[in-house]
Coordinates of C-alpha atoms and ligand atoms in Angstrom, one line a residue:
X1 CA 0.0 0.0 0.0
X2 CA 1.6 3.6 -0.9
X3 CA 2.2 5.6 2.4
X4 CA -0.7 8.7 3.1
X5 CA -0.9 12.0 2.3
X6 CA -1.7 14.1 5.3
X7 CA -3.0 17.7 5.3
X8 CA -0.8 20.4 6.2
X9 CA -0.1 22.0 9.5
X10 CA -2.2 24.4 10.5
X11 CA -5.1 23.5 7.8
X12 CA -8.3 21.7 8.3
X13 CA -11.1 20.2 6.5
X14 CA -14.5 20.8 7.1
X15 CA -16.9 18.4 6.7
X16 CA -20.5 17.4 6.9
X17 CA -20.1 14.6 9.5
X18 CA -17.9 14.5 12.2
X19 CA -14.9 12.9 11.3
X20 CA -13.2 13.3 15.3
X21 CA -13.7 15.4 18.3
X22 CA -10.9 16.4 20.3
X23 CA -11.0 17.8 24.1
X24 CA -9.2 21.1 23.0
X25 CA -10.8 22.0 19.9
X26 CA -14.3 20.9 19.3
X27 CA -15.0 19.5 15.2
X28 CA -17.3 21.8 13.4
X29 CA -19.0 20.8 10.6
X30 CA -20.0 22.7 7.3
X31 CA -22.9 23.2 8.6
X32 CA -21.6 26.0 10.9
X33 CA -19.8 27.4 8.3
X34 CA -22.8 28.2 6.2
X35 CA -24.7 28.9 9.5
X36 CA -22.0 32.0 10.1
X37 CA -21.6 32.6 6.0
X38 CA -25.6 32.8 4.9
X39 CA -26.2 35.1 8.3
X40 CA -23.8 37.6 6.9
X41 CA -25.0 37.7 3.4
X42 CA -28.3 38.0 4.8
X43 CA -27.3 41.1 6.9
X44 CA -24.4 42.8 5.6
X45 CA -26.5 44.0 2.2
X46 CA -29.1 45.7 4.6
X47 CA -26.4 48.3 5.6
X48 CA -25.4 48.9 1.7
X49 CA -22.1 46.8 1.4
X50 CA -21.8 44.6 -1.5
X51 CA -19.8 41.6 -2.2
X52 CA -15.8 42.0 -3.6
X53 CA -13.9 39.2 -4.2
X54 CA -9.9 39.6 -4.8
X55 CA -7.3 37.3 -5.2
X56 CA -5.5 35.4 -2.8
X57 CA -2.3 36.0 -3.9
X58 CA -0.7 40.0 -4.1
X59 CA 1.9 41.5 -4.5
X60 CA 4.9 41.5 -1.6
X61 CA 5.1 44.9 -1.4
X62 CA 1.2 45.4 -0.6
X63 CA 1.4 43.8 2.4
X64 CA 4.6 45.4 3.5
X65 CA 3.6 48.6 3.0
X66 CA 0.1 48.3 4.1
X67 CA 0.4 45.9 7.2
X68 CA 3.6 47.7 8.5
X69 CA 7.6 46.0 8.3
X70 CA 7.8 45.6 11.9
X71 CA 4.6 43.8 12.6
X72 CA 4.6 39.8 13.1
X73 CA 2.2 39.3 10.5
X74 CA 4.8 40.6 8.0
X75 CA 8.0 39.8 10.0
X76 CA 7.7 36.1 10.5
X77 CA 4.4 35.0 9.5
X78 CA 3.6 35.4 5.7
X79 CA 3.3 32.7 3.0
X80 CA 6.1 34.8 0.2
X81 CA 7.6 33.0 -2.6
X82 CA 9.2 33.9 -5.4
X83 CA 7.2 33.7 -9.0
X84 CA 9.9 34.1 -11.8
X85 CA 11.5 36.9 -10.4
X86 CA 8.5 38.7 -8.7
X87 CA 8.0 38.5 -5.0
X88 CA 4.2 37.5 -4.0
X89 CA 2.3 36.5 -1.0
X90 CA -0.6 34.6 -0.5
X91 CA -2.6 37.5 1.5
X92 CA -2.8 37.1 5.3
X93 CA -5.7 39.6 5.5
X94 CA -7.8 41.2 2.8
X95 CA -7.8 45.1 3.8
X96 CA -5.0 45.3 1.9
X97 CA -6.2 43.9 -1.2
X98 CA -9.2 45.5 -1.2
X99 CA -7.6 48.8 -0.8
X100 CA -5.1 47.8 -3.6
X101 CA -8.5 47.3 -5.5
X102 CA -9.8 50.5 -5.2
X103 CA -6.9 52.7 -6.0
X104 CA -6.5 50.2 -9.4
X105 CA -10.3 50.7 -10.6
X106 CA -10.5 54.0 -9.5
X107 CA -13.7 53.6 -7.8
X108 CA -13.5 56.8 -5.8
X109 CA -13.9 58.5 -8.8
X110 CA -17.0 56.7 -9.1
X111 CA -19.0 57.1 -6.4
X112 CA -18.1 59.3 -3.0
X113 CA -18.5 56.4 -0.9
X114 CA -17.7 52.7 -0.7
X115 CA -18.7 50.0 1.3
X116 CA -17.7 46.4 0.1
X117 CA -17.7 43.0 1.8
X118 CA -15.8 40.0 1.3
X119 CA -15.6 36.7 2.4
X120 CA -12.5 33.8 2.1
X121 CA -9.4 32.2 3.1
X122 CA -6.1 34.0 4.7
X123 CA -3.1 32.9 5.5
X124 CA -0.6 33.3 8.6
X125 CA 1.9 31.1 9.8
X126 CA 1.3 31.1 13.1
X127 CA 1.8 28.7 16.0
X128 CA -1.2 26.8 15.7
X129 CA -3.9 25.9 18.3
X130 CA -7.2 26.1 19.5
X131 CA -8.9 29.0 17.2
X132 CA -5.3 29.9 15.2
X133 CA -4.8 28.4 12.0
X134 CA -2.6 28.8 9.2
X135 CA -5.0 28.8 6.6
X136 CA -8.4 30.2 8.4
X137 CA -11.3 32.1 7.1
X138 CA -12.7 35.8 7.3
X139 CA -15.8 37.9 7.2
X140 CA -15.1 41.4 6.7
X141 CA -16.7 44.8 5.8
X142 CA -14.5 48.0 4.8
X143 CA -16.0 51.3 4.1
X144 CA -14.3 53.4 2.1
X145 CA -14.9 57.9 1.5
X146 CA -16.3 58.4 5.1
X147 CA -14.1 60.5 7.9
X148 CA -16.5 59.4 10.5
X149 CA -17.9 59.2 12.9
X150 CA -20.9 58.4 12.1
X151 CA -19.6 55.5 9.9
X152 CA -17.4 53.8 12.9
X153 CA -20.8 53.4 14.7
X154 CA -22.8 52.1 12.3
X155 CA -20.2 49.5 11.7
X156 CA -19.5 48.6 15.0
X157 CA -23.4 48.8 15.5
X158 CA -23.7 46.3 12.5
X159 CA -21.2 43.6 14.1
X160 CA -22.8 44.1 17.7
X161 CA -26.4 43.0 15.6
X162 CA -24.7 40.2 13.5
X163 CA -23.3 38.7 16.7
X164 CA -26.0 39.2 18.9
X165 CA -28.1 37.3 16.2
X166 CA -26.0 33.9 16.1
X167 CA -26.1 34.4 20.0
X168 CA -22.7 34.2 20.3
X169 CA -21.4 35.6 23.9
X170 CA -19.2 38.9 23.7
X171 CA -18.1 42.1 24.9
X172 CA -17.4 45.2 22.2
X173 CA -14.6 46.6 23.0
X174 CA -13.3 50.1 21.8
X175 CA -10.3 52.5 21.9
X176 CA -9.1 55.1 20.0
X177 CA -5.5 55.5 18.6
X178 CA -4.9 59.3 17.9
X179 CA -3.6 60.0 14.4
X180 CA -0.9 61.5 12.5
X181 CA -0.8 64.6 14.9
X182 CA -1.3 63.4 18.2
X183 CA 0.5 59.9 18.2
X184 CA 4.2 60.6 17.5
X185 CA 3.7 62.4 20.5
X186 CA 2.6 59.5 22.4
X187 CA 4.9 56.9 21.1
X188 CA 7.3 59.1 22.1
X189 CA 6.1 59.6 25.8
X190 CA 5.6 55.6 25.7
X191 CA 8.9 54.7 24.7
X192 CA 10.7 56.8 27.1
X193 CA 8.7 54.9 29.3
X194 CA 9.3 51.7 28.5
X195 CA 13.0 52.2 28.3
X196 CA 13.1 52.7 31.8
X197 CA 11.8 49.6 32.6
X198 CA 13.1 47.2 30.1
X199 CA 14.6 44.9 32.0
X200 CA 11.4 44.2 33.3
X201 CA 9.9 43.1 29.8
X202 CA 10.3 40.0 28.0
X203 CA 12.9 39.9 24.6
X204 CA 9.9 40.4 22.3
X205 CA 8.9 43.5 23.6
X206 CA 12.3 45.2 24.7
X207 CA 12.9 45.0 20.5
X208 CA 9.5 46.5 20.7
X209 CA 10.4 49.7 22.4
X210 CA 12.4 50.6 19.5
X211 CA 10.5 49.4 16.7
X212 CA 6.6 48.9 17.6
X213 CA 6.1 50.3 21.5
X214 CA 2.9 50.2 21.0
X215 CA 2.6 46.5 20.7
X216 CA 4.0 46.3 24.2
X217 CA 0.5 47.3 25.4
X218 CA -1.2 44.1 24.4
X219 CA 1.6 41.4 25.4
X220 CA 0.5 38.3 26.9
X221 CA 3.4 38.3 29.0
X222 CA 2.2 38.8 32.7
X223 CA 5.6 40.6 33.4
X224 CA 5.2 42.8 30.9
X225 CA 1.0 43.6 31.5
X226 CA 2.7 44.5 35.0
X227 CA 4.9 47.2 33.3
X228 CA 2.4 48.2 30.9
X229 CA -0.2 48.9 33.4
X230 CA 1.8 52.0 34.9
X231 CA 2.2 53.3 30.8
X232 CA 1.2 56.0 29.7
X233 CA -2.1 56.3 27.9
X234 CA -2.9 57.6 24.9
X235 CA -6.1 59.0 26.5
X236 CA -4.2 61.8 28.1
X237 CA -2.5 62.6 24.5
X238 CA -5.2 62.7 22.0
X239 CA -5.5 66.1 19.8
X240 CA -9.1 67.9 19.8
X241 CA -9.7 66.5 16.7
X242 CA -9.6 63.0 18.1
X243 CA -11.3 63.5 21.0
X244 CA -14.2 65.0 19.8
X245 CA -14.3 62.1 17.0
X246 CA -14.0 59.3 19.8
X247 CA -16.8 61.4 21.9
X248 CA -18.9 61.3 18.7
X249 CA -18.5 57.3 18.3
X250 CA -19.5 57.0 21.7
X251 CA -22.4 59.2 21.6
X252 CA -23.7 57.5 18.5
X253 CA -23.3 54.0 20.0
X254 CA -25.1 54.9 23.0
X255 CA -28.0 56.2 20.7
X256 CA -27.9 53.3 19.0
X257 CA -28.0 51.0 21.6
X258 CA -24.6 49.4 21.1
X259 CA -22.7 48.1 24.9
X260 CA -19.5 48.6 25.1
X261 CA -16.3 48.7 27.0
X262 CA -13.8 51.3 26.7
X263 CA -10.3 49.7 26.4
X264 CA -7.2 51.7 26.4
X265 CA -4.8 47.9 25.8
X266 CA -6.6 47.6 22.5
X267 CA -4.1 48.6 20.3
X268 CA -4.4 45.8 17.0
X269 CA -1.4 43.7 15.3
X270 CA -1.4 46.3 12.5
X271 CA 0.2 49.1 11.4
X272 CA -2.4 50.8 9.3
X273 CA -4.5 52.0 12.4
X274 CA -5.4 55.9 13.2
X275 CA -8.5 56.8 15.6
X276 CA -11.2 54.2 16.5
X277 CA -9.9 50.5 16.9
X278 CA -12.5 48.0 18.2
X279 CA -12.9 44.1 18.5
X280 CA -15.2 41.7 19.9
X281 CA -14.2 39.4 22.6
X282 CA -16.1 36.1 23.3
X283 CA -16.9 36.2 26.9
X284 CA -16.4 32.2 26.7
X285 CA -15.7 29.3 24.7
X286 CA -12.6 30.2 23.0
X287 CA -9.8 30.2 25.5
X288 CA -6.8 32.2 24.7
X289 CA -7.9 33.1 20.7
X290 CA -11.2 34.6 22.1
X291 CA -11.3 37.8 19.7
X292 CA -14.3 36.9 17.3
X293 CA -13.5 40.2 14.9
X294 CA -11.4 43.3 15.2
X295 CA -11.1 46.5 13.1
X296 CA -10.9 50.1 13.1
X297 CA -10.2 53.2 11.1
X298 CA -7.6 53.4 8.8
X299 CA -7.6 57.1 7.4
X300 CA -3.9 57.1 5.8
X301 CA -3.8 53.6 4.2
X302 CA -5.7 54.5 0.7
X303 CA -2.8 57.3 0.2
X304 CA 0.0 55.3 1.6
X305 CA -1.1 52.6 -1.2
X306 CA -0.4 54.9 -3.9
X307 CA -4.6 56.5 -3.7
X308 CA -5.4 59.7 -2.9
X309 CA -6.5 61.1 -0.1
X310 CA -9.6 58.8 1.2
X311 CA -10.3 57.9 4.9
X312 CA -11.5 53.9 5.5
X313 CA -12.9 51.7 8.4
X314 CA -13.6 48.4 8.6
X315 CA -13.5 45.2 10.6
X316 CA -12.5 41.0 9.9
X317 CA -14.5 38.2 11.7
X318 CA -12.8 35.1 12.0
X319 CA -15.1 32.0 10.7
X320 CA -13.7 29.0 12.1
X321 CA -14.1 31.0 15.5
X322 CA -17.4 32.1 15.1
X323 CA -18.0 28.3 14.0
X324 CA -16.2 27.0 17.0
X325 CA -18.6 29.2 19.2
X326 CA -21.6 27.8 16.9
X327 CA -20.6 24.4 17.1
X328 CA -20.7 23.6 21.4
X329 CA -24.3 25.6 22.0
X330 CA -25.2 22.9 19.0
X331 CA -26.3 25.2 16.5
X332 CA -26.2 24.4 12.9
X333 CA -27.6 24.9 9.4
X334 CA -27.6 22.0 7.2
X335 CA -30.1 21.2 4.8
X336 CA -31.9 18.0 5.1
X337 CA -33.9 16.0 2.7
X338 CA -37.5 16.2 2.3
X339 CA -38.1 12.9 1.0
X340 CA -36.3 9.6 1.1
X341 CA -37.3 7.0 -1.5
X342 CA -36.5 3.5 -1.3
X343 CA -37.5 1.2 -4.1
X344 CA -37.9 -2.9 -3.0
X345 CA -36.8 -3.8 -6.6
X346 CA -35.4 -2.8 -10.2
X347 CA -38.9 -1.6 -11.8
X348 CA -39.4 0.1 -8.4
X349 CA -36.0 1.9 -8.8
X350 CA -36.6 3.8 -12.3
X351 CA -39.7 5.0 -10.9
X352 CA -38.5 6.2 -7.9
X353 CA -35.4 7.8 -10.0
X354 CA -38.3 9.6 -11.6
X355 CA -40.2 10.4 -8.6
X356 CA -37.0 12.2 -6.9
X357 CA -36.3 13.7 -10.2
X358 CA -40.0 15.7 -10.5
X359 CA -40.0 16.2 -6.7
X360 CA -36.2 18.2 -7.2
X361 CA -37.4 20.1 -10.1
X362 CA -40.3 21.2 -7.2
X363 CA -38.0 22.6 -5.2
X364 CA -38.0 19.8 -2.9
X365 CA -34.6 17.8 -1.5
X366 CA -35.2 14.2 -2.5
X367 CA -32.6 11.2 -2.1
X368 CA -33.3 7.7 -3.2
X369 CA -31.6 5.0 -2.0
X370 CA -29.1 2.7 -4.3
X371 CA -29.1 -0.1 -1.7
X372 CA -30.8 -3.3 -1.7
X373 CA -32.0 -3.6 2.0
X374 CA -35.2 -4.5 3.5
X375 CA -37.7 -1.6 4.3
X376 CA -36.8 -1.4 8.1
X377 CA -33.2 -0.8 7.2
X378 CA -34.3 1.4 4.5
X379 CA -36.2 3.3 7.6
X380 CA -33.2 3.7 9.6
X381 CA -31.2 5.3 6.7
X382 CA -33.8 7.6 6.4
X383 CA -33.9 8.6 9.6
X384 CA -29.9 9.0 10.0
X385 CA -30.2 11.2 6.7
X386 CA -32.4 13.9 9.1
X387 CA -35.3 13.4 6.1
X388 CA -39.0 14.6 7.0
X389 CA -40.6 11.6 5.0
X390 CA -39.9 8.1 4.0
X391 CA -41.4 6.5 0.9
X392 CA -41.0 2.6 0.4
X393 CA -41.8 1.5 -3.1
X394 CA -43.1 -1.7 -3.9
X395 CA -45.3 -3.5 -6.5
X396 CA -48.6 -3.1 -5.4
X397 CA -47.7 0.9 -5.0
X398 CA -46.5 1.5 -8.5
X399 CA -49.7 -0.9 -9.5
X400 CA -52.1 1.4 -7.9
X401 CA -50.5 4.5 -8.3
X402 CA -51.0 4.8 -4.3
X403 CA -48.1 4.9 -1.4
X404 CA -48.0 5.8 2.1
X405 CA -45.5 8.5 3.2
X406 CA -44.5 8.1 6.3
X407 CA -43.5 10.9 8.4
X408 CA -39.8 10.3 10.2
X409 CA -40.6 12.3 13.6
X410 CA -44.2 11.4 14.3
X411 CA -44.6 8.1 12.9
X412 CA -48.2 9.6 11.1
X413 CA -48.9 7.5 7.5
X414 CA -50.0 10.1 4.9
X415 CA -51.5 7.8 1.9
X416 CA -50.4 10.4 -1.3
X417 CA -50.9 9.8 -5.1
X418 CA -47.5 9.0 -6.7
X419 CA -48.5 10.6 -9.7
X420 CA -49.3 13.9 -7.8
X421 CA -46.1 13.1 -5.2
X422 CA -44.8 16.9 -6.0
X423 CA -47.7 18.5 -4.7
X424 CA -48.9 16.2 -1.9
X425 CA -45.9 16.5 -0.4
X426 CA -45.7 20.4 -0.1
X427 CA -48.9 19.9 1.1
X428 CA -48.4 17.8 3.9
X429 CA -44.8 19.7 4.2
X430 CA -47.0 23.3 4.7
X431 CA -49.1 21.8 6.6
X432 CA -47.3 20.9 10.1
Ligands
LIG501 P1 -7.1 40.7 12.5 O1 -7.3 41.2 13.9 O2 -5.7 40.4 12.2 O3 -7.6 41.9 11.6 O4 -8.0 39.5 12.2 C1 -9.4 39.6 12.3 C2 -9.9 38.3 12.9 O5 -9.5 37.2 12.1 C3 -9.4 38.0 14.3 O6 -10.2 38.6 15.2 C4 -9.7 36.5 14.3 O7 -11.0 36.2 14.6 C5 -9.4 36.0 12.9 N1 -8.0 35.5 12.8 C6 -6.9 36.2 12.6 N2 -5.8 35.3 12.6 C7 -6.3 34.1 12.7 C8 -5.8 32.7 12.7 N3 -4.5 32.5 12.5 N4 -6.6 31.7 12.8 C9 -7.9 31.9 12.9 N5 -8.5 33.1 12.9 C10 -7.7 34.2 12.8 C11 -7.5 41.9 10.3 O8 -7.2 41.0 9.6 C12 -7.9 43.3 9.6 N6 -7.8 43.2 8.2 C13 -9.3 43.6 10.1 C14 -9.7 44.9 9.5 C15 -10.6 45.1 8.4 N7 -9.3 46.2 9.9 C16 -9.9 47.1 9.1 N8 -10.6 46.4 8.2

């Protein structure tokens, strides 16, 4: 026997059964997927953003630029090969792309203001466990033309609804980063900070102080939370033009409705940030990977891209976490058939071939059964396929033009016309 192919590290397939289940990371099936997926499409339109689809490989560069040199996504964890002499990377986030996008279409230039969604696989490699995956999936909405701040409320308003929907159990969280006027400022106050304590900090963050001090804030490191809860915070440095903006998101989500917490740690693993950051944070279930989604405003990215001038905002969900979260309160979509058919012998079989054939062009899920088994097998298949209604075809039914349907979950015998089957069975489908 030739020796198997295993999957890669980091990657999963998602099926519709449940192929294991391990203590540390409950198996979710496609079902949750699509559960997470179709709730999205359904929702996201009602705001005005529309579906964009990029590729999943770009340009080096793009993600350098965009995500920032010194973060970990682009220091150690992106997918980069070379392609006959140009440098590409299979994208580990899509804000980047989408941006690239815009600028190459020139879409500002036709219309004022854009608000796109996407949906698909990203790419990081990370250290993987529970909820962290080197190939995982994201929902995400950017809105493009809109300084805010009405538009950061409305989106975080939008996620708060989407989550609150699946029932998933989170806290928003929300911060503000200053911008191009008031951070320098901070970073600088930070740093000198930091310095004076970096013996205290672990290796990561005392390159940090130099290159990324920001990053320091949100370190899992115990040692260094200690040090960062004496920091500075950027709070006490904001410019009037940041205030009043993070005052107005706040308002706005209070008229809305939207809870929150305000968190001064949350300070994202990207570069591209300015003013309102916010993520939600699954108040269980996830362990250590508990953030659900996380975005924020990203008013210098379009003209650091090569665009002009244009302000964005926007936030990724993470699908095999929502999924996870979906999976252990037992929640699933998953479409089931309506009718199973099981034909006692070969005449019986082209007819019920036929039969699932007309009820499918009705609109209605039919399966038929290829196996020769005896009809309280055929039963039991039916009922471990989830179907609503079991049809056992014999002689004297195909004679008569007359079957009972039996319905799975109560047992009830519906006698239907086989000739009409399409129609009696939305009827007794409607009916109950
Ligand atoms: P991010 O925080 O890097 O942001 O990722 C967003 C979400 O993707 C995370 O909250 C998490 O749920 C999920 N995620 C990230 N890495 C992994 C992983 N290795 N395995 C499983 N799930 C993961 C961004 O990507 C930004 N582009 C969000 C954004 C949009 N900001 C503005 N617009």
């Amino acid at each position: 026997m030739s020796q198997k192919i295993r999957g890669v590290k980091g990657t999963r397939d998602v099926l519709p059964i449940d192929t294991y289940l391990k203590d540390d990371d409950p198996w979710v099936r496609i079902g949750h997927f699509h559960l997470v997926e179709q709730s999205a499409r359904d929702l996201f339109p009602l705001y005005g953003y529309r579906e964009a689809r990029t590729p999943v490989l770009e340009r080096t560069e793009l993600f350098v630029r965009g995500i920032g040199e010194v973060t970990d996504i682009v220091g150690k964890e992106m997918y980069t090969f070379d392609d006959r002499g140009d440098s590409v990377t299979m994208r580990p986030e899509n804000t980047a792309s989408l941006v690239r996008a815009y600028i190459e279409h020139n879409v500002n230039q036709q219309e004022p203001e854009t608000k796109w969604w996407y949906l698909g696989p990203m790419f990081r490699r990370e250290r993987q466990q529970r909820g962290r995956y080197r190939q995982f999936t994201q929902i995400g909405i950017e809105s493009l033309g809109s300084p805010g701040p009405r538009i950061d409320a409305e989106q975080i308003e939008l996620l708060f609804r989407w989550l609150r929907t699946l029932e998933i159990p989170f806290e928003m969280h929300l911060n503000t980063l200053g911008d191009a006027a008031c951070r320098p400022k901070y970073r600088e106050a930070l740093q000198a900070y930091l310095r004076s304590r970096a013996s205290e900090l672990c290796e990561d963050c005392q390159k940090r102080i130099e290159t990324n001090p920001i990053r320091v804030l949100d370190c899992k490191n115990p040692k260094c939370q200690q040090v960062a809860a004496g920091a500075p915070k950027m709070e006490q440095f904001l410019c009037e033009p940041c205030k009043v903006h993070f005052q107005g998101v706040q308002e706005m989500l209070g008229r809305l409705g939207v809870e929150f917490v305000l968190d001064p740690k949350l300070v994202r693993g990207l570069d591209y940030y300015t003013r309102t950051t916010y993520e939600a944070i699954a108040t269980s279930g996830l362990g250590s990977q508990s953030t659900v989604a996380g975005g924020g405003r990203y008013d210098g990215l379009v003209k650091e891209l090569g665009g002009p001038d244009i302000p964005g905002i926007g936030f990724a969900a993470g699908v095999e976490r929502m999924a996870l979260l979906l999976a252990q309160q037992g929640k699933e979509r998953a479409v089931r058939p309506v009718v199973f058919i099981a034909p006692l012998g070969d005449a019986e079989a082209a007819r019920a071939d036929a039969l699932a054939q007309q009820l499918r062009a009705a609109g209605l899920a039919a399966e038929v059964s290829f196996r020769k088994a005896n009809p309280g097998n055929q039963l039991k298949r039916a009922d471990a396929l989830g179907a609503r209604f079991a049809l056992v075809l014999g002689e004297q039914e195909l004679k008569t033009d007359r079957a009972k349907l039996k319905e799975l979950k109560t047992g009830a015998q519906h006698e239907v016309s086989l000739s009409a089957l399409p129609d009696e069975v939305r009827r007794l489908a409607t009916a109950g």
